[in-house]
Amino acid sequence: MKPLEGKSVVLTGAGGGIGRPTALVLAAAGARVVVSDIHEANLAQTLDQLRKAGGEAIAIRADVTREDDIRALVQGAVDAFGGVDGVVNNCGNSFHKDRDILSMEIDTWDATMALNARAPMLCCKHAIPELLKRGGGAIVNISSGAALSGQLGIPAYSAAKAAVISLTRSVATLYGAEGIRCNAIAPGLILHDRLAAVFPPEQVRVDAENILSPRAGTPEDIAHAVVFLLSDAAAFINAHVMPVDGGLLAHTPTYAQTRAMGSAGPNTVQES
Ligand SMILES: NC(=O)c1ccc[n+]([C@@H]2O[C@H](COP(=O)([O-])OP(=O)(O)OC[C@H]3O[C@@H](n4cnc5c(N)ncnc54)[C@H](O)[C@@H]3O)[C@@H](O)[C@H]2O)c1
């Protein structure tokens, strides 16, 4: 039995770097997937790949900043698969003008909040009644490591992703007794093709020096965490924030420099 056999799962941002592999991993786990994105051509490619892989899926174009689109997305899932068992609020992004506080324009702040914080709230608002009709269900919100630590840049995105964590806890607290689990994933740097083309190589190197795992993160790393949190294997995990970052945020800030010095760290001061 596959972990999500027959479950109807709605996934936003499915035309993107993490979203498309997540759709494929969800389908491989047995889910009937409703993929959604604002970008029609990319969404069509995701659907094509899903069907070629033997997945049961439909695609619904939606702009997650529009409540009517989200309402229609959830209704489309109900029409196609008879209900909704899971939601993955994956869609999100930062904007170029989100650089610092002194230059912050209200429009940049508001657009960042609309895409990253308001959209998952609206998906929860419209999907929860459907989850309740099934006797419960699971929601996974994709937050970010940027929500858990100060960043040199992207202050609006960081604040919005922190709001996603708070939303996650509120949903779990409000509806947990009715069988709804809501968890968040906080990815570290996941360098898929689109991001790799624009991300400064020097920053990639610095990240690599600070990740505890001996390799970079992949979209599939996020996808497998999503499947786990949606599945019954995670039945007693609720309101949790799971970093999937190779340990990036888990260590002392001087980790990379200490390793570069060839030192074994502070446990070398005296013989026992
Ligand atoms: N890639 C990383 O390193 C990383 C790190 C931490 C968190 N995250 C989070 O993971 C999630 C996925 O990130 P990604 O790297 O795949 O991003 P991406 O930019 O590659 O994909 C985002 C997708 O969302 C779609 N989209 C954008 N605006 C939309 C809208 N208004 N309505 C509907 N769809 C819209 C885009 O068309 C795109 O397909 C996001 O929430 C992101 O914030 C990513």
PDB file of C-alpha atoms and ligand atoms in Angstrom:
ATOM      1  CA  MET A   1       0.000   0.000   0.000  1.00  0.00           C
ATOM      2  CA  LYS A   2       1.408   3.382  -1.001  1.00  0.00           C
ATOM      3  CA  PRO A   3       1.442   6.041   1.753  1.00  0.00           C
ATOM      4  CA  LEU A   4      -1.063   8.365   0.041  1.00  0.00           C
ATOM      5  CA  GLU A   5      -3.065   5.737  -1.862  1.00  0.00           C
ATOM      6  CA  GLY A   6      -6.274   7.298  -3.224  1.00  0.00           C
ATOM      7  CA  LYS A   7      -5.858  10.578  -1.309  1.00  0.00           C
ATOM      8  CA  SER A   8      -6.884  13.737  -3.131  1.00  0.00           C
ATOM      9  CA  VAL A   9      -4.160  16.380  -2.713  1.00  0.00           C
ATOM     10  CA  VAL A  10      -4.134  19.999  -3.901  1.00  0.00           C
ATOM     11  CA  LEU A  11      -0.673  21.430  -4.651  1.00  0.00           C
ATOM     12  CA  THR A  12       0.028  25.091  -5.467  1.00  0.00           C
ATOM     13  CA  GLY A  13       3.106  26.386  -7.277  1.00  0.00           C
ATOM     14  CA  ALA A  14       3.247  23.092  -9.172  1.00  0.00           C
ATOM     15  CA  GLY A  15       4.877  24.592 -12.251  1.00  0.00           C
ATOM     16  CA  GLY A  16       7.986  25.566 -10.303  1.00  0.00           C
ATOM     17  CA  GLY A  17      11.298  24.193  -9.144  1.00  0.00           C
ATOM     18  CA  ILE A  18      10.140  22.459  -5.974  1.00  0.00           C
ATOM     19  CA  GLY A  19       6.495  22.127  -7.000  1.00  0.00           C
ATOM     20  CA  ARG A  20       6.891  19.966 -10.091  1.00  0.00           C
ATOM     21  CA  PRO A  21       9.054  17.258  -8.472  1.00  0.00           C
ATOM     22  CA  THR A  22       6.730  17.380  -5.479  1.00  0.00           C
ATOM     23  CA  ALA A  23       3.778  16.667  -7.765  1.00  0.00           C
ATOM     24  CA  LEU A  24       5.610  13.670  -9.198  1.00  0.00           C
ATOM     25  CA  VAL A  25       6.581  12.306  -5.776  1.00  0.00           C
ATOM     26  CA  LEU A  26       2.998  12.798  -4.518  1.00  0.00           C
ATOM     27  CA  ALA A  27       1.667  10.831  -7.487  1.00  0.00           C
ATOM     28  CA  ALA A  28       4.260   8.099  -6.985  1.00  0.00           C
ATOM     29  CA  ALA A  29       3.053   7.893  -3.374  1.00  0.00           C
ATOM     30  CA  GLY A  30      -0.434   7.097  -4.666  1.00  0.00           C
ATOM     31  CA  ALA A  31      -2.057  10.532  -4.407  1.00  0.00           C
ATOM     32  CA  ARG A  32      -4.568  11.864  -6.899  1.00  0.00           C
ATOM     33  CA  VAL A  33      -3.000  15.240  -7.481  1.00  0.00           C
ATOM     34  CA  VAL A  34      -4.614  18.555  -8.312  1.00  0.00           C
ATOM     35  CA  VAL A  35      -1.732  20.659  -9.572  1.00  0.00           C
ATOM     36  CA  SER A  36      -2.059  24.411  -9.791  1.00  0.00           C
ATOM     37  CA  ASP A  37       0.040  27.367 -10.887  1.00  0.00           C
ATOM     38  CA  ILE A  38      -0.389  30.822 -12.377  1.00  0.00           C
ATOM     39  CA  HIS A  39       1.922  29.931 -15.283  1.00  0.00           C
ATOM     40  CA  GLU A  40      -0.183  27.927 -17.702  1.00  0.00           C
ATOM     41  CA  ALA A  41       2.590  26.507 -19.899  1.00  0.00           C
ATOM     42  CA  ASN A  42       4.668  25.322 -16.939  1.00  0.00           C
ATOM     43  CA  LEU A  43       1.568  23.847 -15.335  1.00  0.00           C
ATOM     44  CA  ALA A  44       0.758  21.964 -18.538  1.00  0.00           C
ATOM     45  CA  GLN A  45       4.291  20.520 -18.550  1.00  0.00           C
ATOM     46  CA  THR A  46       3.845  19.317 -14.976  1.00  0.00           C
ATOM     47  CA  LEU A  47       0.547  17.653 -15.869  1.00  0.00           C
ATOM     48  CA  ASP A  48       2.135  16.044 -18.912  1.00  0.00           C
ATOM     49  CA  GLN A  49       4.987  14.609 -16.821  1.00  0.00           C
ATOM     50  CA  LEU A  50       2.537  13.382 -14.185  1.00  0.00           C
ATOM     51  CA  ARG A  51       0.415  11.541 -16.713  1.00  0.00           C
ATOM     52  CA  LYS A  52       3.455  10.068 -18.488  1.00  0.00           C
ATOM     53  CA  ALA A  53       4.576   8.735 -15.096  1.00  0.00           C
ATOM     54  CA  GLY A  54       1.166   7.065 -14.695  1.00  0.00           C
ATOM     55  CA  GLY A  55      -0.134   9.517 -12.100  1.00  0.00           C
ATOM     56  CA  GLU A  56      -3.786  10.381 -11.661  1.00  0.00           C
ATOM     57  CA  ALA A  57      -3.917  14.168 -11.913  1.00  0.00           C
ATOM     58  CA  ILE A  58      -5.694  17.259 -13.140  1.00  0.00           C
ATOM     59  CA  ALA A  59      -4.405  20.813 -13.557  1.00  0.00           C
ATOM     60  CA  ILE A  60      -6.234  23.992 -12.611  1.00  0.00           C
ATOM     61  CA  ARG A  61      -4.693  27.374 -13.337  1.00  0.00           C
ATOM     62  CA  ALA A  62      -5.038  29.695 -10.349  1.00  0.00           C
ATOM     63  CA  ASP A  63      -3.512  32.943  -9.151  1.00  0.00           C
ATOM     64  CA  VAL A  64      -3.226  32.323  -5.427  1.00  0.00           C
ATOM     65  CA  THR A  65      -3.417  36.046  -4.669  1.00  0.00           C
ATOM     66  CA  ARG A  66      -7.065  35.930  -5.853  1.00  0.00           C
ATOM     67  CA  GLU A  67      -9.616  34.420  -3.497  1.00  0.00           C
ATOM     68  CA  ASP A  68     -12.003  33.542  -6.347  1.00  0.00           C
ATOM     69  CA  ASP A  69      -9.248  31.473  -7.985  1.00  0.00           C
ATOM     70  CA  ILE A  70      -8.577  29.602  -4.764  1.00  0.00           C
ATOM     71  CA  ARG A  71     -12.270  28.925  -4.235  1.00  0.00           C
ATOM     72  CA  ALA A  72     -12.466  27.562  -7.782  1.00  0.00           C
ATOM     73  CA  LEU A  73      -9.301  25.467  -7.261  1.00  0.00           C
ATOM     74  CA  VAL A  74     -10.760  23.714  -4.219  1.00  0.00           C
ATOM     75  CA  GLN A  75     -14.115  23.237  -5.973  1.00  0.00           C
ATOM     76  CA  GLY A  76     -12.277  21.803  -8.997  1.00  0.00           C
ATOM     77  CA  ALA A  77     -10.583  19.249  -6.748  1.00  0.00           C
ATOM     78  CA  VAL A  78     -13.928  18.272  -5.250  1.00  0.00           C
ATOM     79  CA  ASP A  79     -15.503  17.962  -8.700  1.00  0.00           C
ATOM     80  CA  ALA A  80     -12.651  15.813 -10.027  1.00  0.00           C
ATOM     81  CA  PHE A  81     -11.902  13.567  -7.076  1.00  0.00           C
ATOM     82  CA  GLY A  82     -14.964  13.823  -4.840  1.00  0.00           C
ATOM     83  CA  GLY A  83     -13.244  15.739  -2.045  1.00  0.00           C
ATOM     84  CA  VAL A  84      -9.947  16.943  -0.622  1.00  0.00           C
ATOM     85  CA  ASP A  85      -7.714  15.017   1.810  1.00  0.00           C
ATOM     86  CA  GLY A  86      -4.555  17.096   1.665  1.00  0.00           C
ATOM     87  CA  VAL A  87      -3.270  20.540   0.732  1.00  0.00           C
ATOM     88  CA  VAL A  88       0.291  21.590  -0.006  1.00  0.00           C
ATOM     89  CA  ASN A  89       0.705  25.349   0.104  1.00  0.00           C
ATOM     90  CA  ASN A  90       3.939  25.387  -1.857  1.00  0.00           C
ATOM     91  CA  CYS A  91       3.541  28.565  -3.907  1.00  0.00           C
ATOM     92  CA  GLY A  92       5.692  31.462  -2.735  1.00  0.00           C
ATOM     93  CA  ASN A  93       8.537  33.730  -3.696  1.00  0.00           C
ATOM     94  CA  SER A  94      10.459  36.892  -2.877  1.00  0.00           C
ATOM     95  CA  PHE A  95      10.502  39.993  -5.061  1.00  0.00           C
ATOM     96  CA  HIS A  96      13.559  41.836  -6.417  1.00  0.00           C
ATOM     97  CA  LYS A  97      12.640  45.065  -4.596  1.00  0.00           C
ATOM     98  CA  ASP A  98      12.554  43.257  -1.219  1.00  0.00           C
ATOM     99  CA  ARG A  99      16.074  44.301  -0.236  1.00  0.00           C
ATOM    100  CA  ASP A 100      16.062  46.189   3.064  1.00  0.00           C
ATOM    101  CA  ILE A 101      13.806  48.176   5.355  1.00  0.00           C
ATOM    102  CA  LEU A 102      14.937  51.692   4.405  1.00  0.00           C
ATOM    103  CA  SER A 103      14.052  51.201   0.733  1.00  0.00           C
ATOM    104  CA  MET A 104      10.942  49.100   1.399  1.00  0.00           C
ATOM    105  CA  GLU A 105       7.954  50.166  -0.691  1.00  0.00           C
ATOM    106  CA  ILE A 106       4.513  49.429   0.681  1.00  0.00           C
ATOM    107  CA  ASP A 107       3.549  47.718  -2.572  1.00  0.00           C
ATOM    108  CA  THR A 108       6.508  45.322  -2.286  1.00  0.00           C
ATOM    109  CA  TRP A 109       5.634  44.483   1.309  1.00  0.00           C
ATOM    110  CA  ASP A 110       1.948  43.992   0.520  1.00  0.00           C
ATOM    111  CA  ALA A 111       2.579  41.897  -2.604  1.00  0.00           C
ATOM    112  CA  THR A 112       4.996  39.683  -0.670  1.00  0.00           C
ATOM    113  CA  MET A 113       2.443  39.169   2.075  1.00  0.00           C
ATOM    114  CA  ALA A 114      -0.347  38.492  -0.440  1.00  0.00           C
ATOM    115  CA  LEU A 115       1.633  35.775  -2.201  1.00  0.00           C
ATOM    116  CA  ASN A 116       3.400  34.140   0.724  1.00  0.00           C
ATOM    117  CA  ALA A 117       1.117  34.585   3.739  1.00  0.00           C
ATOM    118  CA  ARG A 118      -2.383  35.516   2.574  1.00  0.00           C
ATOM    119  CA  ALA A 119      -2.499  32.837  -0.135  1.00  0.00           C
ATOM    120  CA  PRO A 120      -1.887  29.860   2.157  1.00  0.00           C
ATOM    121  CA  MET A 121      -4.414  31.313   4.606  1.00  0.00           C
ATOM    122  CA  LEU A 122      -7.007  31.500   1.801  1.00  0.00           C
ATOM    123  CA  CYS A 123      -6.224  27.935   0.702  1.00  0.00           C
ATOM    124  CA  CYS A 124      -6.764  26.817   4.293  1.00  0.00           C
ATOM    125  CA  LYS A 125      -9.980  28.844   4.500  1.00  0.00           C
ATOM    126  CA  HIS A 126     -11.485  27.146   1.440  1.00  0.00           C
ATOM    127  CA  ALA A 127      -9.993  23.669   1.856  1.00  0.00           C
ATOM    128  CA  ILE A 128     -10.636  23.086   5.565  1.00  0.00           C
ATOM    129  CA  PRO A 129     -14.426  22.688   5.139  1.00  0.00           C
ATOM    130  CA  GLU A 130     -13.705  19.989   2.537  1.00  0.00           C
ATOM    131  CA  LEU A 131     -11.155  18.256   4.793  1.00  0.00           C
ATOM    132  CA  LEU A 132     -13.728  18.302   7.597  1.00  0.00           C
ATOM    133  CA  LYS A 133     -16.298  16.618   5.333  1.00  0.00           C
ATOM    134  CA  ARG A 134     -13.784  13.715   4.995  1.00  0.00           C
ATOM    135  CA  GLY A 135     -13.394  13.521   8.776  1.00  0.00           C
ATOM    136  CA  GLY A 136     -10.064  15.352   8.739  1.00  0.00           C
ATOM    137  CA  GLY A 137      -6.998  15.760   6.593  1.00  0.00           C
ATOM    138  CA  ALA A 138      -3.510  17.186   6.392  1.00  0.00           C
ATOM    139  CA  ILE A 139      -2.079  20.523   5.319  1.00  0.00           C
ATOM    140  CA  VAL A 140       1.588  21.181   4.644  1.00  0.00           C
ATOM    141  CA  ASN A 141       2.699  24.791   4.354  1.00  0.00           C
ATOM    142  CA  ILE A 142       6.053  25.512   2.749  1.00  0.00           C
ATOM    143  CA  SER A 143       7.699  28.203   4.862  1.00  0.00           C
ATOM    144  CA  SER A 144      11.454  28.872   4.706  1.00  0.00           C
ATOM    145  CA  GLY A 145      14.603  28.823   6.763  1.00  0.00           C
ATOM    146  CA  ALA A 146      14.444  32.590   6.188  1.00  0.00           C
ATOM    147  CA  ALA A 147      11.561  32.624   8.696  1.00  0.00           C
ATOM    148  CA  LEU A 148      13.741  31.147  11.424  1.00  0.00           C
ATOM    149  CA  SER A 149      16.784  33.407  11.302  1.00  0.00           C
ATOM    150  CA  GLY A 150      17.706  36.989  10.443  1.00  0.00           C
ATOM    151  CA  GLN A 151      18.579  37.563   6.799  1.00  0.00           C
ATOM    152  CA  LEU A 152      20.781  40.102   5.035  1.00  0.00           C
ATOM    153  CA  GLY A 153      17.965  41.004   2.644  1.00  0.00           C
ATOM    154  CA  ILE A 154      14.423  39.777   1.828  1.00  0.00           C
ATOM    155  CA  PRO A 155      12.880  41.193   5.052  1.00  0.00           C
ATOM    156  CA  ALA A 156       9.328  41.113   3.662  1.00  0.00           C
ATOM    157  CA  TYR A 157       9.707  37.502   2.500  1.00  0.00           C
ATOM    158  CA  SER A 158      11.165  36.456   5.870  1.00  0.00           C
ATOM    159  CA  ALA A 159       8.281  38.101   7.729  1.00  0.00           C
ATOM    160  CA  ALA A 160       5.723  36.501   5.401  1.00  0.00           C
ATOM    161  CA  LYS A 161       7.287  33.064   5.857  1.00  0.00           C
ATOM    162  CA  ALA A 162       7.260  33.578   9.630  1.00  0.00           C
ATOM    163  CA  ALA A 163       3.546  34.358   9.285  1.00  0.00           C
ATOM    164  CA  VAL A 164       3.162  30.992   7.527  1.00  0.00           C
ATOM    165  CA  ILE A 165       4.563  29.283  10.624  1.00  0.00           C
ATOM    166  CA  SER A 166       2.132  31.142  12.842  1.00  0.00           C
ATOM    167  CA  LEU A 167      -0.721  30.301  10.450  1.00  0.00           C
ATOM    168  CA  THR A 168       0.311  26.650  10.637  1.00  0.00           C
ATOM    169  CA  ARG A 169       0.082  26.627  14.420  1.00  0.00           C
ATOM    170  CA  SER A 170      -3.241  28.484  14.396  1.00  0.00           C
ATOM    171  CA  VAL A 171      -4.823  26.049  11.933  1.00  0.00           C
ATOM    172  CA  ALA A 172      -3.595  23.049  13.915  1.00  0.00           C
ATOM    173  CA  THR A 173      -4.842  24.602  17.144  1.00  0.00           C
ATOM    174  CA  LEU A 174      -8.230  25.625  15.778  1.00  0.00           C
ATOM    175  CA  TYR A 175      -9.042  22.394  13.886  1.00  0.00           C
ATOM    176  CA  GLY A 176      -6.761  19.702  15.336  1.00  0.00           C
ATOM    177  CA  ALA A 177      -9.568  18.326  17.517  1.00  0.00           C
ATOM    178  CA  GLU A 178     -11.586  17.782  14.329  1.00  0.00           C
ATOM    179  CA  GLY A 179      -8.846  15.686  12.736  1.00  0.00           C
ATOM    180  CA  ILE A 180      -6.893  18.304  10.848  1.00  0.00           C
ATOM    181  CA  ARG A 181      -3.105  18.271  10.972  1.00  0.00           C
ATOM    182  CA  CYS A 182      -1.236  21.327   9.778  1.00  0.00           C
ATOM    183  CA  ASN A 183       2.560  21.306   9.600  1.00  0.00           C
ATOM    184  CA  ALA A 184       5.192  23.510   8.011  1.00  0.00           C
ATOM    185  CA  ILE A 185       8.418  22.733   6.217  1.00  0.00           C
ATOM    186  CA  ALA A 186      11.269  25.240   6.359  1.00  0.00           C
ATOM    187  CA  PRO A 187      13.521  24.476   3.383  1.00  0.00           C
ATOM    188  CA  GLY A 188      17.103  25.603   3.211  1.00  0.00           C
ATOM    189  CA  LEU A 189      18.611  26.496  -0.140  1.00  0.00           C
ATOM    190  CA  ILE A 190      17.121  24.223  -2.817  1.00  0.00           C
ATOM    191  CA  LEU A 191      18.945  24.973  -6.022  1.00  0.00           C
ATOM    192  CA  HIS A 192      16.714  23.870  -8.866  1.00  0.00           C
ATOM    193  CA  ASP A 193      17.409  25.011 -12.438  1.00  0.00           C
ATOM    194  CA  ARG A 194      15.637  28.387 -12.309  1.00  0.00           C
ATOM    195  CA  LEU A 195      17.221  29.412  -9.026  1.00  0.00           C
ATOM    196  CA  ALA A 196      20.669  28.100  -9.971  1.00  0.00           C
ATOM    197  CA  ALA A 197      20.635  30.450 -12.959  1.00  0.00           C
ATOM    198  CA  VAL A 198      20.211  33.563 -10.778  1.00  0.00           C
ATOM    199  CA  PHE A 199      21.771  32.632  -7.433  1.00  0.00           C
ATOM    200  CA  PRO A 200      25.265  34.095  -6.752  1.00  0.00           C
ATOM    201  CA  PRO A 201      27.828  31.235  -6.895  1.00  0.00           C
ATOM    202  CA  GLU A 202      29.712  32.738  -3.940  1.00  0.00           C
ATOM    203  CA  GLN A 203      26.551  32.448  -1.825  1.00  0.00           C
ATOM    204  CA  VAL A 204      26.154  28.822  -2.914  1.00  0.00           C
ATOM    205  CA  ARG A 205      29.709  28.142  -1.716  1.00  0.00           C
ATOM    206  CA  VAL A 206      29.103  29.817   1.660  1.00  0.00           C
ATOM    207  CA  ASP A 207      25.910  27.791   2.092  1.00  0.00           C
ATOM    208  CA  ALA A 208      27.756  24.561   1.246  1.00  0.00           C
ATOM    209  CA  GLU A 209      30.329  25.323   3.944  1.00  0.00           C
ATOM    210  CA  ASN A 210      27.560  25.692   6.508  1.00  0.00           C
ATOM    211  CA  ILE A 211      25.355  22.729   5.614  1.00  0.00           C
ATOM    212  CA  LEU A 212      26.078  19.731   7.848  1.00  0.00           C
ATOM    213  CA  SER A 213      25.097  17.195   5.186  1.00  0.00           C
ATOM    214  CA  PRO A 214      27.758  16.562   2.536  1.00  0.00           C
ATOM    215  CA  ARG A 215      25.589  17.656  -0.389  1.00  0.00           C
ATOM    216  CA  ALA A 216      23.192  20.389  -1.468  1.00  0.00           C
ATOM    217  CA  GLY A 217      19.416  20.147  -1.018  1.00  0.00           C
ATOM    218  CA  THR A 218      17.183  18.990  -3.870  1.00  0.00           C
ATOM    219  CA  PRO A 219      13.485  19.522  -4.622  1.00  0.00           C
ATOM    220  CA  GLU A 220      12.980  15.809  -3.935  1.00  0.00           C
ATOM    221  CA  ASP A 221      14.240  16.337  -0.367  1.00  0.00           C
ATOM    222  CA  ILE A 222      11.299  18.689   0.168  1.00  0.00           C
ATOM    223  CA  ALA A 223       8.893  16.433  -1.738  1.00  0.00           C
ATOM    224  CA  HIS A 224       9.624  13.399   0.443  1.00  0.00           C
ATOM    225  CA  ALA A 225       9.107  15.462   3.611  1.00  0.00           C
ATOM    226  CA  VAL A 226       5.772  16.637   2.178  1.00  0.00           C
ATOM    227  CA  VAL A 227       4.647  13.060   1.505  1.00  0.00           C
ATOM    228  CA  PHE A 228       5.666  12.007   5.022  1.00  0.00           C
ATOM    229  CA  LEU A 229       3.779  14.868   6.683  1.00  0.00           C
ATOM    230  CA  LEU A 230       0.648  14.186   4.608  1.00  0.00           C
ATOM    231  CA  SER A 231       0.741  10.463   5.328  1.00  0.00           C
ATOM    232  CA  ASP A 232      -0.630   8.451   8.241  1.00  0.00           C
ATOM    233  CA  ALA A 233       2.977   7.811   9.299  1.00  0.00           C
ATOM    234  CA  ALA A 234       2.858  11.394  10.606  1.00  0.00           C
ATOM    235  CA  ALA A 235      -0.577  10.956  12.253  1.00  0.00           C
ATOM    236  CA  PHE A 236       0.601  12.327  15.628  1.00  0.00           C
ATOM    237  CA  ILE A 237       2.670  15.187  14.199  1.00  0.00           C
ATOM    238  CA  ASN A 238       0.740  18.433  14.331  1.00  0.00           C
ATOM    239  CA  ALA A 239       1.699  22.131  14.368  1.00  0.00           C
ATOM    240  CA  HIS A 240       5.292  21.129  13.744  1.00  0.00           C
ATOM    241  CA  VAL A 241       7.886  23.162  11.857  1.00  0.00           C
ATOM    242  CA  MET A 242      10.324  20.846  10.101  1.00  0.00           C
ATOM    243  CA  PRO A 243      13.534  22.335   8.745  1.00  0.00           C
ATOM    244  CA  VAL A 244      14.723  20.456   5.649  1.00  0.00           C
ATOM    245  CA  ASP A 245      18.043  22.196   5.287  1.00  0.00           C
ATOM    246  CA  GLY A 246      20.832  19.688   5.853  1.00  0.00           C
ATOM    247  CA  GLY A 247      21.308  21.116   9.343  1.00  0.00           C
ATOM    248  CA  LEU A 248      22.047  24.659   8.155  1.00  0.00           C
ATOM    249  CA  LEU A 249      20.305  26.357  11.078  1.00  0.00           C
ATOM    250  CA  ALA A 250      21.233  23.790  13.719  1.00  0.00           C
ATOM    251  CA  HIS A 251      24.830  24.672  14.512  1.00  0.00           C
ATOM    252  CA  THR A 252      26.996  27.290  16.122  1.00  0.00           C
ATOM    253  CA  PRO A 253      27.459  30.360  13.892  1.00  0.00           C
ATOM    254  CA  THR A 254      31.232  29.792  13.874  1.00  0.00           C
ATOM    255  CA  TYR A 255      30.908  26.237  12.459  1.00  0.00           C
ATOM    256  CA  ALA A 256      32.324  26.933   8.989  1.00  0.00           C
ATOM    257  CA  GLN A 257      35.253  29.032  10.216  1.00  0.00           C
ATOM    258  CA  THR A 258      36.131  26.476  12.913  1.00  0.00           C
ATOM    259  CA  ARG A 259      36.172  23.652  10.357  1.00  0.00           C
ATOM    260  CA  ALA A 260      38.292  25.763   8.016  1.00  0.00           C
ATOM    261  CA  MET A 261      40.807  26.201  10.867  1.00  0.00           C
ATOM    262  CA  GLY A 262      41.036  22.399  11.110  1.00  0.00           C
ATOM    263  CA  SER A 263      40.015  22.629  14.757  1.00  0.00           C
ATOM    264  CA  ALA A 264      37.974  19.967  16.517  1.00  0.00           C
ATOM    265  CA  GLY A 265      36.208  22.753  18.423  1.00  0.00           C
ATOM    266  CA  PRO A 266      36.038  23.678  22.108  1.00  0.00           C
ATOM    267  CA  ASN A 267      36.297  20.087  23.432  1.00  0.00           C
ATOM    268  CA  THR A 268      40.096  20.200  23.040  1.00  0.00           C
ATOM    269  CA  VAL A 269      40.883  22.503  25.947  1.00  0.00           C
ATOM    270  CA  GLN A 270      41.949  19.970  28.592  1.00  0.00           C
ATOM    271  CA  GLU A 271      42.585  16.244  29.046  1.00  0.00           C
ATOM    272  CA  SER A 272      39.963  14.373  31.080  1.00  0.00           C
TER     273      SER A 272
HETATM  274  N1  LIG B   1      14.113  27.104  -3.579  1.00  0.00           N
HETATM  275  C1  LIG B   1      14.527  27.407  -2.358  1.00  0.00           C
HETATM  276  O1  LIG B   1      15.736  27.460  -2.081  1.00  0.00           O
HETATM  277  C2  LIG B   1      13.523  27.680  -1.268  1.00  0.00           C
HETATM  278  C3  LIG B   1      14.008  27.863   0.037  1.00  0.00           C
HETATM  279  C4  LIG B   1      13.104  28.094   1.061  1.00  0.00           C
HETATM  280  C5  LIG B   1      11.746  28.139   0.784  1.00  0.00           C
HETATM  281  N2  LIG B   1      11.302  27.970  -0.488  1.00  0.00           N
HETATM  282  C6  LIG B   1       9.856  28.019  -0.731  1.00  0.00           C
HETATM  283  O2  LIG B   1       9.484  26.851  -1.430  1.00  0.00           O
HETATM  284  C7  LIG B   1       8.361  27.136  -2.270  1.00  0.00           C
HETATM  285  C8  LIG B   1       8.676  26.735  -3.691  1.00  0.00           C
HETATM  286  O3  LIG B   1       9.809  27.491  -4.117  1.00  0.00           O
HETATM  287  P1  LIG B   1      10.488  27.314  -5.533  1.00  0.00           P
HETATM  288  O4  LIG B   1      11.925  27.533  -5.345  1.00  0.00           O
HETATM  289  O5  LIG B   1      10.003  26.086  -6.194  1.00  0.00           O
HETATM  290  O6  LIG B   1       9.881  28.595  -6.295  1.00  0.00           O
HETATM  291  P2  LIG B   1       9.681  28.817  -7.857  1.00  0.00           P
HETATM  292  O7  LIG B   1       9.731  30.292  -8.079  1.00  0.00           O
HETATM  293  O8  LIG B   1      10.592  27.946  -8.647  1.00  0.00           O
HETATM  294  O9  LIG B   1       8.195  28.302  -8.081  1.00  0.00           O
HETATM  295  C9  LIG B   1       7.122  29.026  -7.591  1.00  0.00           C
HETATM  296  C10 LIG B   1       5.926  28.716  -8.477  1.00  0.00           C
HETATM  297  O10 LIG B   1       4.840  29.522  -8.030  1.00  0.00           O
HETATM  298  C11 LIG B   1       4.193  30.061  -9.162  1.00  0.00           C
HETATM  299  N3  LIG B   1       3.528  31.304  -8.805  1.00  0.00           N
HETATM  300  C12 LIG B   1       4.091  32.515  -8.592  1.00  0.00           C
HETATM  301  N4  LIG B   1       3.157  33.421  -8.302  1.00  0.00           N
HETATM  302  C13 LIG B   1       1.966  32.766  -8.311  1.00  0.00           C
HETATM  303  C14 LIG B   1       0.634  33.148  -8.074  1.00  0.00           C
HETATM  304  N5  LIG B   1       0.315  34.421  -7.767  1.00  0.00           N
HETATM  305  N6  LIG B   1      -0.327  32.215  -8.127  1.00  0.00           N
HETATM  306  C15 LIG B   1      -0.037  30.929  -8.451  1.00  0.00           C
HETATM  307  N7  LIG B   1       1.217  30.506  -8.701  1.00  0.00           N
HETATM  308  C16 LIG B   1       2.207  31.417  -8.627  1.00  0.00           C
HETATM  309  C17 LIG B   1       5.276  30.270 -10.187  1.00  0.00           C
HETATM  310  O11 LIG B   1       4.744  30.319 -11.517  1.00  0.00           O
HETATM  311  C18 LIG B   1       6.174  29.074  -9.943  1.00  0.00           C
HETATM  312  O12 LIG B   1       5.808  27.985 -10.771  1.00  0.00           O
HETATM  313  C19 LIG B   1       8.065  28.611  -2.090  1.00  0.00           C
HETATM  314  O13 LIG B   1       7.089  28.800  -1.108  1.00  0.00           O
HETATM  315  C20 LIG B   1       9.399  29.159  -1.607  1.00  0.00           C
HETATM  316  O14 LIG B   1       9.238  30.370  -0.894  1.00  0.00           O
HETATM  317  C21 LIG B   1      12.160  27.739  -1.525  1.00  0.00           C
END
